XYZ file of C-alpha atoms in Angstrom:
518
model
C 22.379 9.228 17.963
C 18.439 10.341 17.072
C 18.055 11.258 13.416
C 16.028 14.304 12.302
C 15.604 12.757 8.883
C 13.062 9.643 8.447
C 13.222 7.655 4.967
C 9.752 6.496 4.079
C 9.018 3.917 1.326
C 5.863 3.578 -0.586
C 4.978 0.369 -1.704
C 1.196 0.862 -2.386
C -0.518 1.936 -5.443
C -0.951 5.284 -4.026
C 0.153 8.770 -3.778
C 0.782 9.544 -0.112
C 1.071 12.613 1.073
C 3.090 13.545 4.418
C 1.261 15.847 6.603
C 3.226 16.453 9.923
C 4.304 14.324 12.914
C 4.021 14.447 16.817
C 5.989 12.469 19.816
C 4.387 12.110 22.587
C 5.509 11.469 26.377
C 3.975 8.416 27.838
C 2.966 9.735 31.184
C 2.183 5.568 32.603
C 5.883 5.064 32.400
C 6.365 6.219 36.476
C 3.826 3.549 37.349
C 6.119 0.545 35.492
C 6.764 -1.737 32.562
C 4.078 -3.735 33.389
C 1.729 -0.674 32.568
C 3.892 0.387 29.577
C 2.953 -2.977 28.135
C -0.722 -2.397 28.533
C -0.733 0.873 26.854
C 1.279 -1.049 24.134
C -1.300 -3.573 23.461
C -3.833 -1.053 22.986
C -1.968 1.680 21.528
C -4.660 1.977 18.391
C -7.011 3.486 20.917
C -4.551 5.617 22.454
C -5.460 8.808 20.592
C -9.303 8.017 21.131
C -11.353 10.485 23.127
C -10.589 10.225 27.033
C -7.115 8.680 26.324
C -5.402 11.776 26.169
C -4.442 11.617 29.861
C -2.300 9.245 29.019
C 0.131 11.011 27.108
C 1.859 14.293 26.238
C 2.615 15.851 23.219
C 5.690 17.533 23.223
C 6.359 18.102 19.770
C 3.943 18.621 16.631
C 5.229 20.073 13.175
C 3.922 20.358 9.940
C 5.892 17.914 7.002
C 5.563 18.821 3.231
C 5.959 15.889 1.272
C 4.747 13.716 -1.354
C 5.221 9.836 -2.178
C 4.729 8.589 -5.686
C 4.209 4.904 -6.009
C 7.006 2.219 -5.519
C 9.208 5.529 -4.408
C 11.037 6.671 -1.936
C 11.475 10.394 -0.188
C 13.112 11.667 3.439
C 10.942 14.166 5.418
C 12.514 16.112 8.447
C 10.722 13.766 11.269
C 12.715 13.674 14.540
C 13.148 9.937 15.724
C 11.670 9.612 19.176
C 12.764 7.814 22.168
C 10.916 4.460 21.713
C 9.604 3.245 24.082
C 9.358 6.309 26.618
C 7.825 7.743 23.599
C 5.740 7.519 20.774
C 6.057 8.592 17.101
C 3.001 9.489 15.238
C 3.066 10.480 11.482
C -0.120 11.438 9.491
C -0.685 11.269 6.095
C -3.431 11.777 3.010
C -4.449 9.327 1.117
C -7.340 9.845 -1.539
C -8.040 12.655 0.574
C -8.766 10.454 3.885
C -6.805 11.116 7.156
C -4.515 8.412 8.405
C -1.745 8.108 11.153
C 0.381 5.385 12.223
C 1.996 5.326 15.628
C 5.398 3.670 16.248
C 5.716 2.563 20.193
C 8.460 -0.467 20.008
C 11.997 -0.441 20.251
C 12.515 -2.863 17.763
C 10.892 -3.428 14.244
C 7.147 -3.609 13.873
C 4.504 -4.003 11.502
C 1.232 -2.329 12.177
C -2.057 -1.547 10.577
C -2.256 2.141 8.894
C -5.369 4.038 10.641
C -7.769 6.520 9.860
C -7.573 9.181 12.197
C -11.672 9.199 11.825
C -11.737 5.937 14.004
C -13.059 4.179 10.536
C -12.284 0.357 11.246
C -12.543 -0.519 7.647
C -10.849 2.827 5.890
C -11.152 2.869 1.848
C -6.968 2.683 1.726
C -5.891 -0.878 3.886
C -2.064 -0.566 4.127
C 0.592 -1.410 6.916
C 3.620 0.341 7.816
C 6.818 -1.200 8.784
C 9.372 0.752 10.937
C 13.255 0.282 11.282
C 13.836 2.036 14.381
C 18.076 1.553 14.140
C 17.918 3.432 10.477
C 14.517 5.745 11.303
C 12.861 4.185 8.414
C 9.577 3.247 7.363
C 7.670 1.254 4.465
C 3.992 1.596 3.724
C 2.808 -1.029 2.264
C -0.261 -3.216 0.360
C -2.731 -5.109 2.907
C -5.959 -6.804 2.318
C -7.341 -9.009 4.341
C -4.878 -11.318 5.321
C -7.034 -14.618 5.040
C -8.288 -13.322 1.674
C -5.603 -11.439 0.215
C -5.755 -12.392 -3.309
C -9.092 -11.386 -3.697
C -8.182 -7.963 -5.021
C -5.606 -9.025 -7.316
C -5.803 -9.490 -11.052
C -7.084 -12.546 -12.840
C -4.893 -12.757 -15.440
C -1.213 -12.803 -13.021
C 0.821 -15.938 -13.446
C 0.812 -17.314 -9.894
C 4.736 -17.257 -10.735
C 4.503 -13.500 -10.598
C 3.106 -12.836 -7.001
C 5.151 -12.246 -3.391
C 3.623 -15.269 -1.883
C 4.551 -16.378 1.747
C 4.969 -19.926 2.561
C 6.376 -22.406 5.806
C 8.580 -25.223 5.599
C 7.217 -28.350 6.688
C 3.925 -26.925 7.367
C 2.710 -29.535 9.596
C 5.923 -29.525 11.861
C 3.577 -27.628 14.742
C 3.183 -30.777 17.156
C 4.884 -31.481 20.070
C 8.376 -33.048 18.687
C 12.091 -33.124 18.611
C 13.510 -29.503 18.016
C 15.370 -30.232 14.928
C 11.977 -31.876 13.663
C 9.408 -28.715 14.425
C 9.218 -26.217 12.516
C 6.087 -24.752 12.847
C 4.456 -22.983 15.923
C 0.774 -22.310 15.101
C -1.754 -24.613 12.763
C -1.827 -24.769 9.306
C -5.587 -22.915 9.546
C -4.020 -20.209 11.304
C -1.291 -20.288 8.771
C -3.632 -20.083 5.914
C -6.023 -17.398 7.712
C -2.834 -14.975 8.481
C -1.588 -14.760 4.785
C 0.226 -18.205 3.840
C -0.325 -19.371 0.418
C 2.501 -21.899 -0.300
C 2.737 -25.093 2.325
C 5.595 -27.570 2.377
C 4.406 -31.377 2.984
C 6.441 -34.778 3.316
C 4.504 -37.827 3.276
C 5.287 -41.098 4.210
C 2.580 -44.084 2.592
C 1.981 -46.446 5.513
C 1.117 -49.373 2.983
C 3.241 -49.983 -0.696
C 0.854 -52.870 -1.545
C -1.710 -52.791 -4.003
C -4.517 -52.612 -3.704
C -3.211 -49.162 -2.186
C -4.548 -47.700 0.621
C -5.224 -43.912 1.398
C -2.936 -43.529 4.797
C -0.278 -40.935 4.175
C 1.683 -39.998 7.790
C 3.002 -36.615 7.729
C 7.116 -36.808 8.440
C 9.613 -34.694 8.589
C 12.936 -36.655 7.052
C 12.456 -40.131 8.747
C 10.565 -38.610 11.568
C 7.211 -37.916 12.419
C 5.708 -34.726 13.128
C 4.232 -35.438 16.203
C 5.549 -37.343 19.181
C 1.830 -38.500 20.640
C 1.361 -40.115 17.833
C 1.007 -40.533 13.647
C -1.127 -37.490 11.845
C -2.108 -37.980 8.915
C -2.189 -36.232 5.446
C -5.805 -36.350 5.253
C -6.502 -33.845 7.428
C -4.157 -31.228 5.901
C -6.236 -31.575 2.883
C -9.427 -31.243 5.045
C -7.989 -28.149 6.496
C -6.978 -26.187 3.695
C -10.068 -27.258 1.159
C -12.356 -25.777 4.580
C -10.477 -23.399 4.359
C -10.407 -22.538 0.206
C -14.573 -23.016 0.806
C -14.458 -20.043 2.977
C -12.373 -18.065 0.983
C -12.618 -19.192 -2.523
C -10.257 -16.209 -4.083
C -7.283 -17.999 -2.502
C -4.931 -20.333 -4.197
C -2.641 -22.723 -1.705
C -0.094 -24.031 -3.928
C 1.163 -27.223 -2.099
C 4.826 -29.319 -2.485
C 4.644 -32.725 -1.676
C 7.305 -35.055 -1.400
C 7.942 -38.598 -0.224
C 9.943 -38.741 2.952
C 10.400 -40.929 5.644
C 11.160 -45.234 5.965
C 9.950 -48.207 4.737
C 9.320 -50.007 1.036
C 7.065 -47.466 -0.368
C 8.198 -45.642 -3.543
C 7.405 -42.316 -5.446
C 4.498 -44.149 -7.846
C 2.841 -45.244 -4.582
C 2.809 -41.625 -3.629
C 1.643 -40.452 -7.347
C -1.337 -43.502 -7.628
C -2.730 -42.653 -3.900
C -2.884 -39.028 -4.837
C -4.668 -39.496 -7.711
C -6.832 -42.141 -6.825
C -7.602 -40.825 -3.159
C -7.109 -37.798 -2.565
C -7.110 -35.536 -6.029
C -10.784 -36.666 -7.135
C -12.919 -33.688 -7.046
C -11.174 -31.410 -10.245
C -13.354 -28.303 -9.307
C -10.757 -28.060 -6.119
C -7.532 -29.257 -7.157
C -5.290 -27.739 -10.335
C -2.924 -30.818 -11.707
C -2.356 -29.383 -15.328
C 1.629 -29.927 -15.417
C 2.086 -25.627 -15.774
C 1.917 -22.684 -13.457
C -1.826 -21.287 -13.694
C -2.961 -17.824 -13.855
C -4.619 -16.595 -10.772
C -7.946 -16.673 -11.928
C -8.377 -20.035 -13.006
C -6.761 -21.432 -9.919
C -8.486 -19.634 -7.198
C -10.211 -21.602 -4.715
C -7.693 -24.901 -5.443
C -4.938 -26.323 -4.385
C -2.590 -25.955 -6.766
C -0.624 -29.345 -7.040
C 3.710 -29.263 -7.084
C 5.464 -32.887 -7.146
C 8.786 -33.680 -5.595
C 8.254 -37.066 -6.646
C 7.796 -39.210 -10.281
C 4.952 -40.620 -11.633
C 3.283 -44.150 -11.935
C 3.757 -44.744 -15.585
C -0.373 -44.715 -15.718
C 0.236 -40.967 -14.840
C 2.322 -40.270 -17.814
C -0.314 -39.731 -20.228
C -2.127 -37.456 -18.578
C -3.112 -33.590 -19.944
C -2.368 -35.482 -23.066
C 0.779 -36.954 -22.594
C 2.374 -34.131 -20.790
C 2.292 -35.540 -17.381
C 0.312 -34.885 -14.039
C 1.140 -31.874 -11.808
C 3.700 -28.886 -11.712
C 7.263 -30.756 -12.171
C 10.136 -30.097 -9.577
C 10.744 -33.827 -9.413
C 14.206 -33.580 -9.828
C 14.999 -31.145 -7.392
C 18.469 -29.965 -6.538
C 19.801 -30.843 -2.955
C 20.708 -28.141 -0.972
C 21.346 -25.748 -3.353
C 22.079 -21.866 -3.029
C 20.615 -21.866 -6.740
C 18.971 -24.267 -9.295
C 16.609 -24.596 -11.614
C 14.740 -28.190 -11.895
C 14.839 -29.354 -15.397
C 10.991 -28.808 -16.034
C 11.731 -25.229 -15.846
C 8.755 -24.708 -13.449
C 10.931 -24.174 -10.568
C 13.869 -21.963 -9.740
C 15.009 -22.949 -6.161
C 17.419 -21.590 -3.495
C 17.347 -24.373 -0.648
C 20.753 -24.494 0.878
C 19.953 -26.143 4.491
C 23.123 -27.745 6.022
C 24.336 -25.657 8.260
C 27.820 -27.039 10.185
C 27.838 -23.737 12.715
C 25.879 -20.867 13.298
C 28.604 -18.971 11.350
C 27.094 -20.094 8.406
C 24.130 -18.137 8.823
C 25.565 -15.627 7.413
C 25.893 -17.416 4.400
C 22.523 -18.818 4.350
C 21.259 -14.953 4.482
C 23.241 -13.718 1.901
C 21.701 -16.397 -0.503
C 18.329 -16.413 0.535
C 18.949 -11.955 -0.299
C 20.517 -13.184 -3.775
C 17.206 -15.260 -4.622
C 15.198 -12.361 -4.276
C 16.847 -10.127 -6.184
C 16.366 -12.396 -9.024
C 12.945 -13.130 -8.511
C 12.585 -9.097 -8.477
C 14.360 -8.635 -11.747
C 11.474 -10.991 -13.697
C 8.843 -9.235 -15.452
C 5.131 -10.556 -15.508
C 4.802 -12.071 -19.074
C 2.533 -10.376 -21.479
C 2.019 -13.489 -23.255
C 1.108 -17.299 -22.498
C 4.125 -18.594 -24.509
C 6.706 -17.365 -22.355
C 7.190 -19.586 -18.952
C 7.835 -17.572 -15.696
C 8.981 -20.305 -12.671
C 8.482 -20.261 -9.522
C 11.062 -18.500 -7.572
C 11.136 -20.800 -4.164
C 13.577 -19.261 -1.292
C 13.971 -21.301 0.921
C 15.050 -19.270 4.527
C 15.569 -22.502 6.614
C 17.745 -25.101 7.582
C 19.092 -26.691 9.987
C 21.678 -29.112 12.108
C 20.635 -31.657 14.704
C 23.796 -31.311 16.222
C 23.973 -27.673 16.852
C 21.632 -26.894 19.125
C 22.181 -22.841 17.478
C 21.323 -23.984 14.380
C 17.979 -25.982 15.207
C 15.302 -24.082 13.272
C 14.130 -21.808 15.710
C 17.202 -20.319 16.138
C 18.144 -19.837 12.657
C 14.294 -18.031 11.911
C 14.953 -16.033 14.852
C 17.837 -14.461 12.837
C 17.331 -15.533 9.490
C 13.656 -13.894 9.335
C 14.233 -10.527 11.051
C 17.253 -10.030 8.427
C 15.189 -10.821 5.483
C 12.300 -8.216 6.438
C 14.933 -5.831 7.055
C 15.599 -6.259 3.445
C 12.707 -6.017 1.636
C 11.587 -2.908 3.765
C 15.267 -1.388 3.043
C 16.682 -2.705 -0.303
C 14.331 -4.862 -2.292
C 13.850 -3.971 -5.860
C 15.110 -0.228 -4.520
C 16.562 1.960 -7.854
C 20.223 2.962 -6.992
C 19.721 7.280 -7.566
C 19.817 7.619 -11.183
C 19.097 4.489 -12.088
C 15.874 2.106 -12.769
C 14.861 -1.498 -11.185
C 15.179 -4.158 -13.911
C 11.613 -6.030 -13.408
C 8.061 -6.308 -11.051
C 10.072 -6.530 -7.562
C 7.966 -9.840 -6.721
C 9.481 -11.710 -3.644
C 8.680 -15.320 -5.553
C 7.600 -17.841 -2.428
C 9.232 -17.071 0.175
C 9.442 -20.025 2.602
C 9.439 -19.558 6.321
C 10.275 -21.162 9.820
C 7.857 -20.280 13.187
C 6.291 -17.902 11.465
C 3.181 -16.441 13.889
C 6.168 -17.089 17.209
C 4.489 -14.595 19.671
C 2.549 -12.734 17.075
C 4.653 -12.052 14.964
C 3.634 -12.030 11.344
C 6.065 -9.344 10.189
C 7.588 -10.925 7.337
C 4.318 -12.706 6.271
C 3.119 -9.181 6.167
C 5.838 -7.520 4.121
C 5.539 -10.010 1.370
C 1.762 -9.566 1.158
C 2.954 -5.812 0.490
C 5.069 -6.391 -2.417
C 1.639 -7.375 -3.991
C 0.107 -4.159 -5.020
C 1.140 -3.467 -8.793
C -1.035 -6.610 -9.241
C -4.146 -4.998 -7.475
C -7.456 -4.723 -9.317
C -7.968 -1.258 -11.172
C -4.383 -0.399 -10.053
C -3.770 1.010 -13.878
C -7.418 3.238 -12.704
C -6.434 3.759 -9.146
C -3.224 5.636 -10.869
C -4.722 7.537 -13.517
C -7.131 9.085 -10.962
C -4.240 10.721 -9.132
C -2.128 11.662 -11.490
C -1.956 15.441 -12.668
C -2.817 16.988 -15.705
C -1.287 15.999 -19.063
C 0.503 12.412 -16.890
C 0.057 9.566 -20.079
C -0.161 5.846 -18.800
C -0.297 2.154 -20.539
C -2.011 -0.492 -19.296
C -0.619 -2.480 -16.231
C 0.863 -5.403 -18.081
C 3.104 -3.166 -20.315
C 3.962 -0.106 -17.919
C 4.362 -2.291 -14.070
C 8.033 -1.613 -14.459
C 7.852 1.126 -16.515
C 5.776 3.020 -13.528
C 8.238 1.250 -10.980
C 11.763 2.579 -12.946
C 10.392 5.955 -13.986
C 9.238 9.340 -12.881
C 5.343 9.800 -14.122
C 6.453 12.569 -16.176
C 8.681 10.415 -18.264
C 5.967 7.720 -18.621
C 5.471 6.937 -22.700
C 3.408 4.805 -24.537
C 3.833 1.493 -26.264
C 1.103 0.136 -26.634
C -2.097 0.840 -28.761
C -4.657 0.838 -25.396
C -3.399 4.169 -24.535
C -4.829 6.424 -21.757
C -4.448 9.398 -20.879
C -5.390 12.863 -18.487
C -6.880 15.658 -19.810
C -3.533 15.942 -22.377
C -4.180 17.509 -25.856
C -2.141 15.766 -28.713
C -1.669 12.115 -27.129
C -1.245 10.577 -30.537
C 2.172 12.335 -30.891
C 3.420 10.673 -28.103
C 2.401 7.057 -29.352
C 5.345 5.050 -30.400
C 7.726 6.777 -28.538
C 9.971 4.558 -25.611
């Protein structure tokens, strides 16, 4: 049954305002689906000039409503009848036009557009629909292969929604329980992945060592025409840092594979081979800050150390520790206290799915309930979730199969639920995602859930605390962003106080009585 009554979440650092909404009749659909699908492709120019023939508006009415950051609101917008029709909402933002225009049947993500035809609009955000519960997010974009650049220095990489892929490598031509992948690791990189998963296997164990490293996947390789080799992940992604030096790639590595070779053959080629240039690698054994990691690969072991590695960073080791990593575990945290994993992957039936969604949702919430430390003594880990696994028996629960369920359920839940205050009551922390680690991510073009955990990013943007203060009204107080992120996120603007001596505030007479209060 259609719903009168849309839910629309804001997950940017601005107010939106709600303006009115209009469905449209697609005239094409007489002529075929084949046509329908063309319109589809180009649907952003629909509402260009001379396009008009092509539908028919048969409903426009004003909306009244107003979205305060990291809140939600319902707005009397009829759901239409996707795809025989198409929903178009329009909304302020900093006093620029947009619209977005939902055509599928099915969840989408699409680019937010200024109704001025501006290709590069001041306010870059996405929306997300739910067409089964008439809902829709709006959320933080940047450029996808340069997303970080308008994010704070001083973030613990810890504290950002970073998207990653399991076994990045997996993209070859090879047995299904062995790929994981579908598009290249540049592609990867240049749609928004920031965390990549690689197993290694040394060809040679003998000293002097050499610098061969075959990419595997368990005791396979990743390709069946033949070896590839580690070098040329580390080719790709330092081209790639080059082009884009306000990224960080955070990279696992871990020994996999056959033969005599052991962990401290994988730790001394590293270091002597690969990790030589120290302008383009981070090894310190702690999670950096964003700014004095970006344009590096940012180094995490699943493996020990050579004993000549041990005194390095003065005796505290080499690289970010998750050596002793828990197997298949629906929670854990490795005993550096880097890492806190959820990577449950044996599956014995595609019942278990289930299972594997519900704790991939549970490591989530907790990495949403962290708050960004204020201060370098206290340690924030890296939340890792994990949303693959598999079973080479089951053909169901080879890893395209479980990503084609397992990654549809998980966007449903950060548009729907993630880090969402219950009525009455606040969020407990910063609503980050942690890494989020994917399967065939980019299958058919679709970068959904890449997308949405981009969007969880913008608390962390760049003036965000000055972004704010320029919307608010009258007499609104605010603290800086390191204080107030979850005090913004948990409470109305009007009941913002302060706590903290860098105090701002709007046009308010008598802001020093307010200091101290919370």
């Amino acid at each position: 049954m259609a719903s009168n009554v849309i839910t629309i979440r804001n997950l940017t650092s601005n107010f939106i305002k709600v303006e009115k909404y209009e469905i449209h009749d697609r005239l094409d659909r007489v002529h075929g689906a084949g046509h329908l699908s063309r319109i589809g492709k180009r649907v952003s120019s629909v509402f260009a000039p001379g396009n008009s023939s092509e539908l028919a508006c048969i409903s426009s009415e004003p909306v009244s409503g107003e979205l305060a950051p990291s809140r939600s609101c319902q707005a009397a917008i009829k759901q239409a009848s996707l795809p025989n029709q198409i929903l178009c909402i329009f909304f302020e933002i900093q006093k620029q036009k947009y619209q977005t225009n939902i055509i599928h049947a099915k969840c989408h993500t699409q680019y937010l557009m200024a109704t001025d035809g501006n290709l590069d609009p001041p306010c870059r955000h996405i929306t997300v629909y739910h067409p089964e519960h008439h809902h829709l997010v709006i959320a933080y974009r940047d450029s996808y292969k340069s997303w970080m650049r308008s994010l704070e220095d001083d973030i613990p990489l810890s504290a950002l929604s970073i998207p990653g892929t399991h076994n990045s490598p997996t993209y070859h031509k090879a047995l299904p329980s062995v790929r994981c992948q579908v598009v290249p690791i540049r592609e990867q990189l240049r749609k928004g992945v920031r965390f990549l998963d690689i197993r290694v296997q040394p060809e040679h164990h003998k000293i002097p060592l050499r610098d061969e490293m075959i990419l595997v996947h368990g005791v396979f390789p990743v390709s069946l025409s033949g070896p590839r080799y580690f070098w040329s992940v580390v080719d790709e992604v330092l081209e790639f840092l080059g082009e884009n030096p306000s990224e960080v790639v955070i990279m696992s590595v871990k020994r996999e594979g056959t033969g005599p070779s052991t962990d401290q053959h994988l730790s001394r080629l590293l270091r002597d081979h690969y990790v030589t240039d120290m302008t383009k690698w981070f090894t310190a054994p702690r999670i950096p800050y964003l700014g004095e990691a970006r344009g590096k690969i940012v180094l995490i072991r699943r493996f020990g150390l050579d004993e000549s590695l041990l005194s390095e960073w003065g005796g505290a080791g080499w690289c970010i520790n998750a050596d002793s990593w828990a197997d298949n575990s629906p929670h854990s945290l490795c005993p550096s206290g880097d890492v806190c994993i959820q990577d449950f992957y044996e599956l014995l039936d595609t019942e278990s799915i289930i299972k594997k969604i519900q704790y991939s949702i549970e490591h989530l919430k907790r990495a949403a309930e962290c708050v960004c430390p204020t201060d370098s003594e206290t340690k924030l880990p890296f939340y890792i979730n994990f949303l693959t696994a598999s079973n080479f028996w089951k053909r169901g629960c080879w890893p395209d199969r479980i990503a084609a369920k397992l990654n549809p359920a998980i966007v449903e839940y950060l548009c729907l639920e993630h880090n969402k205050a219950d009525e009455g009551d606040s969020v407990r922390g910063d609503g980050s995602t942690g890494i989020v680690v994917c399967d065939w991510v980019g299958y058919q073009g679709d970068w959904d859930i890449v997308r949405c955990i981009v969007g969880m990013n913008a608390r962390f943007e760049k003036g965000w605390l000055s972004a704010i203060m320029s919307q608010v009204e009258y007499g609104k107080i605010l603290t800086r962003p390191q204080i107030s992120r979850q005090m913004f996120q948990a409470l109305p603007l009007c009941q913002m106080v302060l706590v903290d001596p860098l105090v701002h505030q709007v046009g308010a007479p008598g802001a020093a009585a307010h200091q101290g209060e919370g």
